[in-house]
PDB file of C-alpha atoms and ligand atoms in Angstrom:
ATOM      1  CA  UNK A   4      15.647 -14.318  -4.342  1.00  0.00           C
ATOM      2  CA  UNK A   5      17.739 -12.752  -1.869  1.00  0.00           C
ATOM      3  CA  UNK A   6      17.111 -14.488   1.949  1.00  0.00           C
ATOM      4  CA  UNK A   7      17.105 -11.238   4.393  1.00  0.00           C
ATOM      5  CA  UNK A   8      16.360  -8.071   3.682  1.00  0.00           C
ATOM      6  CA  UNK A   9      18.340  -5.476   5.070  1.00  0.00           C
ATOM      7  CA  UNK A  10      17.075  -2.658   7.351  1.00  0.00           C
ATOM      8  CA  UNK A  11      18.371   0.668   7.545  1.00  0.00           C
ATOM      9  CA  UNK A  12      18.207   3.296  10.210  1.00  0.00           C
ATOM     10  CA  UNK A  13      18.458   7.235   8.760  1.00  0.00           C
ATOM     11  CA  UNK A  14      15.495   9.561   7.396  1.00  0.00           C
ATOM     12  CA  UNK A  15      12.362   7.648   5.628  1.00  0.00           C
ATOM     13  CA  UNK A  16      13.718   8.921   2.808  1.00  0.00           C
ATOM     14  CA  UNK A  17      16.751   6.977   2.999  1.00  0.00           C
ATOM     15  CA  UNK A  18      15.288   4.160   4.429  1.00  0.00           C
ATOM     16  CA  UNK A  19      12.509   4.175   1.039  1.00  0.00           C
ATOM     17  CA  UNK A  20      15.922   4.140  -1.143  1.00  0.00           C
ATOM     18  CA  UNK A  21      17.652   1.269   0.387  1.00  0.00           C
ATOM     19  CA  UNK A  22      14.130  -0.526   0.892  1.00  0.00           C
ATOM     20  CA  UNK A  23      13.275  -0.708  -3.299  1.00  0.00           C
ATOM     21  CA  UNK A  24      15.848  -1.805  -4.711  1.00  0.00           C
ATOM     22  CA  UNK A  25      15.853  -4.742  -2.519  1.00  0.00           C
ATOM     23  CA  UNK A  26      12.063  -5.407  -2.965  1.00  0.00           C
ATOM     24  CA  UNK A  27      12.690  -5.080  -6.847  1.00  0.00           C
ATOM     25  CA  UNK A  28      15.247  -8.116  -6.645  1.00  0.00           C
ATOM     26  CA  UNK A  29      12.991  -9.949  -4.073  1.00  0.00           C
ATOM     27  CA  UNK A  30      10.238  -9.844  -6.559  1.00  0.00           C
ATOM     28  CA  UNK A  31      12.696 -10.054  -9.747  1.00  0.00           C
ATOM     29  CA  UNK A  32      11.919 -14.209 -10.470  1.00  0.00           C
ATOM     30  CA  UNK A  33       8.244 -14.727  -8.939  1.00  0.00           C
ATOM     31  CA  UNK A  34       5.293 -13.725 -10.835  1.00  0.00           C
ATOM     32  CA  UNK A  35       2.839 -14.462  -8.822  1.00  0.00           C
ATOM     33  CA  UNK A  36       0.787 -11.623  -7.502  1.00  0.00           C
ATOM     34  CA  UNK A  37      -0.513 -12.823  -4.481  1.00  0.00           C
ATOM     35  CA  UNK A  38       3.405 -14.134  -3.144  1.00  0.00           C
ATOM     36  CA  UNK A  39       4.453 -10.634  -4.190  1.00  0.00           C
ATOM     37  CA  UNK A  40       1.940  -8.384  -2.975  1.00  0.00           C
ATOM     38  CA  UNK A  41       2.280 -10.471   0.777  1.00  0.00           C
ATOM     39  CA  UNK A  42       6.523  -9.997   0.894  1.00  0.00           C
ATOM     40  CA  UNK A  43       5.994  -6.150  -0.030  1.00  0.00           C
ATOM     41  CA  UNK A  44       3.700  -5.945   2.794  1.00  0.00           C
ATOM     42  CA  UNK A  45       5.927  -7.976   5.400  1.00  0.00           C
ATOM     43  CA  UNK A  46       9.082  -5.426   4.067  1.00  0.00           C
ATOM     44  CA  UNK A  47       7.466  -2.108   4.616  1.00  0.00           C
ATOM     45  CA  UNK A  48       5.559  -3.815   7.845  1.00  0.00           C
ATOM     46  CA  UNK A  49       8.647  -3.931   9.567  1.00  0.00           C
ATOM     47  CA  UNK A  50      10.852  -0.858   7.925  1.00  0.00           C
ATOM     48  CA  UNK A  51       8.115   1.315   9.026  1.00  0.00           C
ATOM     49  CA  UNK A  52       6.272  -0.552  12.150  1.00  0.00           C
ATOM     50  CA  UNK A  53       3.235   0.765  10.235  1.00  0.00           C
ATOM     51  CA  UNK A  54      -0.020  -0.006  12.340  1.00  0.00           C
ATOM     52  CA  UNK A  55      -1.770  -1.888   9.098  1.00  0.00           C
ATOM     53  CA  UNK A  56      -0.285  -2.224   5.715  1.00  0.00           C
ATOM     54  CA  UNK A  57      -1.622  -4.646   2.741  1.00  0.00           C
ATOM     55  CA  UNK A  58      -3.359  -4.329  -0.659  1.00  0.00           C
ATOM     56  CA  UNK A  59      -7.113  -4.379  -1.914  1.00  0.00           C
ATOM     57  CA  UNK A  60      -7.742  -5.915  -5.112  1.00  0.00           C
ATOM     58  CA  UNK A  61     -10.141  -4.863  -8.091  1.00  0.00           C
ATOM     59  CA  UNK A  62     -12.405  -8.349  -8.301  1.00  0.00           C
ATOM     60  CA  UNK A  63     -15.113  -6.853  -9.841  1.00  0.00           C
ATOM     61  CA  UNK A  64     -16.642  -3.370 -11.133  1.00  0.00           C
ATOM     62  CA  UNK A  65     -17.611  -2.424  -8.237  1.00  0.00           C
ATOM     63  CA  UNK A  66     -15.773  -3.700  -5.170  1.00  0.00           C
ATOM     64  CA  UNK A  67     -12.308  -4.077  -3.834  1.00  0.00           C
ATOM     65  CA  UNK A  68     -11.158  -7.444  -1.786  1.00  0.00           C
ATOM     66  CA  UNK A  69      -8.954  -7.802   0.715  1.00  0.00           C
ATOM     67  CA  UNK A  70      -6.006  -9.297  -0.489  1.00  0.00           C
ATOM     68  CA  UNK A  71      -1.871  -9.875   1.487  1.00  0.00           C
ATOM     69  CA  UNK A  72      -1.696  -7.507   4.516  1.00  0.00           C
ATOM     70  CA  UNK A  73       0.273  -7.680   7.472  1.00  0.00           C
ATOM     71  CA  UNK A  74      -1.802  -6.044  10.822  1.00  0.00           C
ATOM     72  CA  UNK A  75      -5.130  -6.569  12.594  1.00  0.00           C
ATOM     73  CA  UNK A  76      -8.411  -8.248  11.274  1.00  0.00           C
ATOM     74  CA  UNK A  77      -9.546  -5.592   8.582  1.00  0.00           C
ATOM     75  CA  UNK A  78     -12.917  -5.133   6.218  1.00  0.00           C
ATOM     76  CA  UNK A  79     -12.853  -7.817   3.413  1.00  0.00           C
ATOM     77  CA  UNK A  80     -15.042  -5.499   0.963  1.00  0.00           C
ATOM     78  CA  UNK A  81     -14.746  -1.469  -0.084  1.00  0.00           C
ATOM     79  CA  UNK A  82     -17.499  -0.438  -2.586  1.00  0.00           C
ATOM     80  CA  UNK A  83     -16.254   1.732  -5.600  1.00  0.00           C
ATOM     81  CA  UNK A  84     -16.152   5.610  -4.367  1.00  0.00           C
ATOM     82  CA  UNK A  85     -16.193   4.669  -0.476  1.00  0.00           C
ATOM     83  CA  UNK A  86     -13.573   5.125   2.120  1.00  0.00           C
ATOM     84  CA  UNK A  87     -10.511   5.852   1.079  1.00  0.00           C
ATOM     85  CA  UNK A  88      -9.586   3.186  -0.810  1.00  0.00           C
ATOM     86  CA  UNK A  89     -12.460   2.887  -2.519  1.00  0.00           C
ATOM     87  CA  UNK A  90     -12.054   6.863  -3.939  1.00  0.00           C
ATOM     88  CA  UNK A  91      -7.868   5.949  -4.823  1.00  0.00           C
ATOM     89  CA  UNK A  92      -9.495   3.546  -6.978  1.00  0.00           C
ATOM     90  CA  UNK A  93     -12.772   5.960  -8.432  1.00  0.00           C
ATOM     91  CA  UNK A  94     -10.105   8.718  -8.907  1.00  0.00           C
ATOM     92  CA  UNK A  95      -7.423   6.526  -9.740  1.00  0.00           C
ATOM     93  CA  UNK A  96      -5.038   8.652  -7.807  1.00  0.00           C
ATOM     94  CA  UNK A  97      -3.472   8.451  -4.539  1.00  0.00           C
ATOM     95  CA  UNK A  98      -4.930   9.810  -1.112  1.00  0.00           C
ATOM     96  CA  UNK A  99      -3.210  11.072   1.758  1.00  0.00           C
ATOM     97  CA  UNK A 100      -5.136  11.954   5.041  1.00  0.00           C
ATOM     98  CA  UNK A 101      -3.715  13.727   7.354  1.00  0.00           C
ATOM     99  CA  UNK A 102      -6.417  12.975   9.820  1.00  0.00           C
ATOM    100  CA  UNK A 103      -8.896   9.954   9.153  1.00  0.00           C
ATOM    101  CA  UNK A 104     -11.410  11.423  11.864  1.00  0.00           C
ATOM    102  CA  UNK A 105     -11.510  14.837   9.433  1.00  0.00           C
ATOM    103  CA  UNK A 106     -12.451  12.587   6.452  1.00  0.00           C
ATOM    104  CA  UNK A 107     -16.085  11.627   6.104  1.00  0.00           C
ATOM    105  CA  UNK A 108     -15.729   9.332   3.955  1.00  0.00           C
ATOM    106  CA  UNK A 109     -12.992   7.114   5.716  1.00  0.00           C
ATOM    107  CA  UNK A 110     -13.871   3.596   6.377  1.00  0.00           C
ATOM    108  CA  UNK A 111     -12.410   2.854  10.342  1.00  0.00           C
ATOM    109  CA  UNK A 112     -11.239  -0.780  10.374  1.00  0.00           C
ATOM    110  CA  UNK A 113      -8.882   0.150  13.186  1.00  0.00           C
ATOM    111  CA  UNK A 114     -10.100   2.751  16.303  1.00  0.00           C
ATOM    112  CA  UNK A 115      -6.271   3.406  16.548  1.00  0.00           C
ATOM    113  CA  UNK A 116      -5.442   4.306  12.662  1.00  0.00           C
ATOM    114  CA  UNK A 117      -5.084   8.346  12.984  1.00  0.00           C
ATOM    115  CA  UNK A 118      -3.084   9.365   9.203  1.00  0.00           C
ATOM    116  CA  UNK A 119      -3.381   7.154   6.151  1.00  0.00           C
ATOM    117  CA  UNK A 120      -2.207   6.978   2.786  1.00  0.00           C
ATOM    118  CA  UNK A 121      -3.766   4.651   0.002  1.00  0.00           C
ATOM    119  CA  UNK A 122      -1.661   4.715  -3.639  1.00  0.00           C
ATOM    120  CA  UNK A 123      -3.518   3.091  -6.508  1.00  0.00           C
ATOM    121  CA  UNK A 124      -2.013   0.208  -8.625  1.00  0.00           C
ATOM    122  CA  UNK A 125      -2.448   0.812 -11.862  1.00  0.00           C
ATOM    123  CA  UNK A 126      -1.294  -0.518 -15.282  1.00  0.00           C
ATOM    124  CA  UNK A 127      -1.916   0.405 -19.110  1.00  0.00           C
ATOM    125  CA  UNK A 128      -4.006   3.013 -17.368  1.00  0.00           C
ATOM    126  CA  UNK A 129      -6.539   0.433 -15.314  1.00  0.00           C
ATOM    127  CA  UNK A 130      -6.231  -0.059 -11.947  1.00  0.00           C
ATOM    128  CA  UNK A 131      -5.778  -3.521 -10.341  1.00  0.00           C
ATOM    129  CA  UNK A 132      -6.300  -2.474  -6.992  1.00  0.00           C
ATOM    130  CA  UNK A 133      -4.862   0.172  -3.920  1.00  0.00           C
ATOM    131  CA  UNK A 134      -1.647  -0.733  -1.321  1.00  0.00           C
ATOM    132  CA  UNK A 135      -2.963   0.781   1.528  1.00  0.00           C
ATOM    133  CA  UNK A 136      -1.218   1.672   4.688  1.00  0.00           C
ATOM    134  CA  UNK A 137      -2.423   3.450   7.871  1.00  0.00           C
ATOM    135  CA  UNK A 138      -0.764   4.867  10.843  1.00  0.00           C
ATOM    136  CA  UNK A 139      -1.416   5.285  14.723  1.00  0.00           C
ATOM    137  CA  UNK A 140       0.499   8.482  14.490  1.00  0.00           C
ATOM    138  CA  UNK A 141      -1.618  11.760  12.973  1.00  0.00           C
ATOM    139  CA  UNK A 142      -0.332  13.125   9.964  1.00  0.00           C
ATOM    140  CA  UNK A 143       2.537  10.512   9.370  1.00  0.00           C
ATOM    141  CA  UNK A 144       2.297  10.500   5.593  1.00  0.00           C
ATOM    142  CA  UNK A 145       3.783  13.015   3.197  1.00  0.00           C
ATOM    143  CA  UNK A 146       5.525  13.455  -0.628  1.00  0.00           C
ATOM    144  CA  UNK A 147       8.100  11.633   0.284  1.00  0.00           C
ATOM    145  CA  UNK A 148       5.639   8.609   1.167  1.00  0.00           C
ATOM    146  CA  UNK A 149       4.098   9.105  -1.886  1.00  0.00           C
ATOM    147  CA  UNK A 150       6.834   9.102  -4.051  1.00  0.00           C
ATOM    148  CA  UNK A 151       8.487   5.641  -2.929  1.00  0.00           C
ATOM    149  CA  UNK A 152       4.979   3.786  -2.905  1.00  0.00           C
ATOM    150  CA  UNK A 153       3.925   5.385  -6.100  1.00  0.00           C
ATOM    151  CA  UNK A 154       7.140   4.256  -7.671  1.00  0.00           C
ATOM    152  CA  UNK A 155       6.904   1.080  -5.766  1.00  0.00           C
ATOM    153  CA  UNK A 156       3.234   0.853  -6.662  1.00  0.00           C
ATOM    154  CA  UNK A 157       4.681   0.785 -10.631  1.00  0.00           C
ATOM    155  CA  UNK A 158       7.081  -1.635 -10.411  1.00  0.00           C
ATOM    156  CA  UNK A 159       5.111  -4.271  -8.499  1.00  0.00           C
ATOM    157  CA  UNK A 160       2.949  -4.498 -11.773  1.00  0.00           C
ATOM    158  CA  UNK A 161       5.013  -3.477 -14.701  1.00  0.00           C
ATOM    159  CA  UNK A 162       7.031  -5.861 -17.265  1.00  0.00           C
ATOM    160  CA  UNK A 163       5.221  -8.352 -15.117  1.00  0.00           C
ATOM    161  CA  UNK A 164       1.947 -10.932 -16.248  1.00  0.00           C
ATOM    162  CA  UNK A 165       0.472 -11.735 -13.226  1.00  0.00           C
ATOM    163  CA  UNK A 166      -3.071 -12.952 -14.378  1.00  0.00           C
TER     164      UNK A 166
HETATM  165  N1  LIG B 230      -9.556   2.939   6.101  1.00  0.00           N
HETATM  166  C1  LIG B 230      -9.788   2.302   4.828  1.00  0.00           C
HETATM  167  C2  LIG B 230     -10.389   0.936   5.010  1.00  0.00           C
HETATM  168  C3  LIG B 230      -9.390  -0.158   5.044  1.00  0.00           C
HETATM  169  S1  LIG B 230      -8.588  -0.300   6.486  1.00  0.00           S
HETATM  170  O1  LIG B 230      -7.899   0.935   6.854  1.00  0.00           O
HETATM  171  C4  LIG B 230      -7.571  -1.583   6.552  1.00  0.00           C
HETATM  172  C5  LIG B 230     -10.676   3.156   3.960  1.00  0.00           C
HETATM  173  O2  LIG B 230     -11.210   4.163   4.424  1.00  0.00           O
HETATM  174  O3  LIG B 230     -10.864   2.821   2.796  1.00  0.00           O
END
């Protein structure tokens, strides 16, 4: 496991390609889930100075659980279908809002979260649970977010047995 991770300055695209491949060798020997999940969270925390980043984990059929995050105090339960990270996981597809206040359905942990994105994890077509990262800026999330978490998103749980 490498001891530092180095931090770029340059566009977020840049910053997302020097970011993964170091997370991918940080990750490379540990299978545990949990000590995974909480070093991505700490690595994008402080690439991005996100306002709240961290995961939700499929514990039952109907409910996500908090799990590693790296931010303020935050709900510990999101139903199936509610909030935003409760409809990644329904649709099993990723969600970006431009504006939480223009989405009805958005749970507000934070008064300060304006944009958020939430990206699914999901393996052998089931999904384990959402990474989920909001910001205090409107509209901060775009393809190029998507494309680095969803790829992220994939290897965090592939050629990996967590459970
Ligand atoms: N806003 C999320 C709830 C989780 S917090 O942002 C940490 C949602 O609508 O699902």
């Amino acid at each position: 496991m490498p001891e530092q991770i180095t931090l770029i300055t340059g566009s977020k695209e840049e910053v997302y390609e020097s970011l993964l491949p170091q997370i991918e060798a940080l990750m490379e020997n540990e299978s545990d889930l949990i000590a995974c999940l909480g070093n991505v969270a700490a690595v994008l925390k402080n690439a991005f100075r996100h306002l709240w980043i961290g995961f939700y984990l499929v514990k039952s059929e109907s409910e996500l659980v908090l799990g590693p995050f790296q931010g303020s105090l935050a709900c510990t339960r999101i139903k199936k279908g509610k909030g935003v990270c409760g409809t990644a996981w329904e649709k099993a597809a990723t969600q970006i809002i431009p504006d939480v206040n223009n989405f009805p359905n958005h749970i507000c942990c934070d008064v300060r979260s304006r944009s958020e994105i939430v990206v699914p994890l999901i393996k052998n077509g089931e999904v384990w649970g959402v990474l989920d990262v909001d910001s205090d800026e409107l509209d901060r999330f775009d393809e190029t977010d998507r494309k680095y978490l969803e790829k992220l998103c994939n290897e965090i749980l592939s050629a990996k047995e967590y459970r």
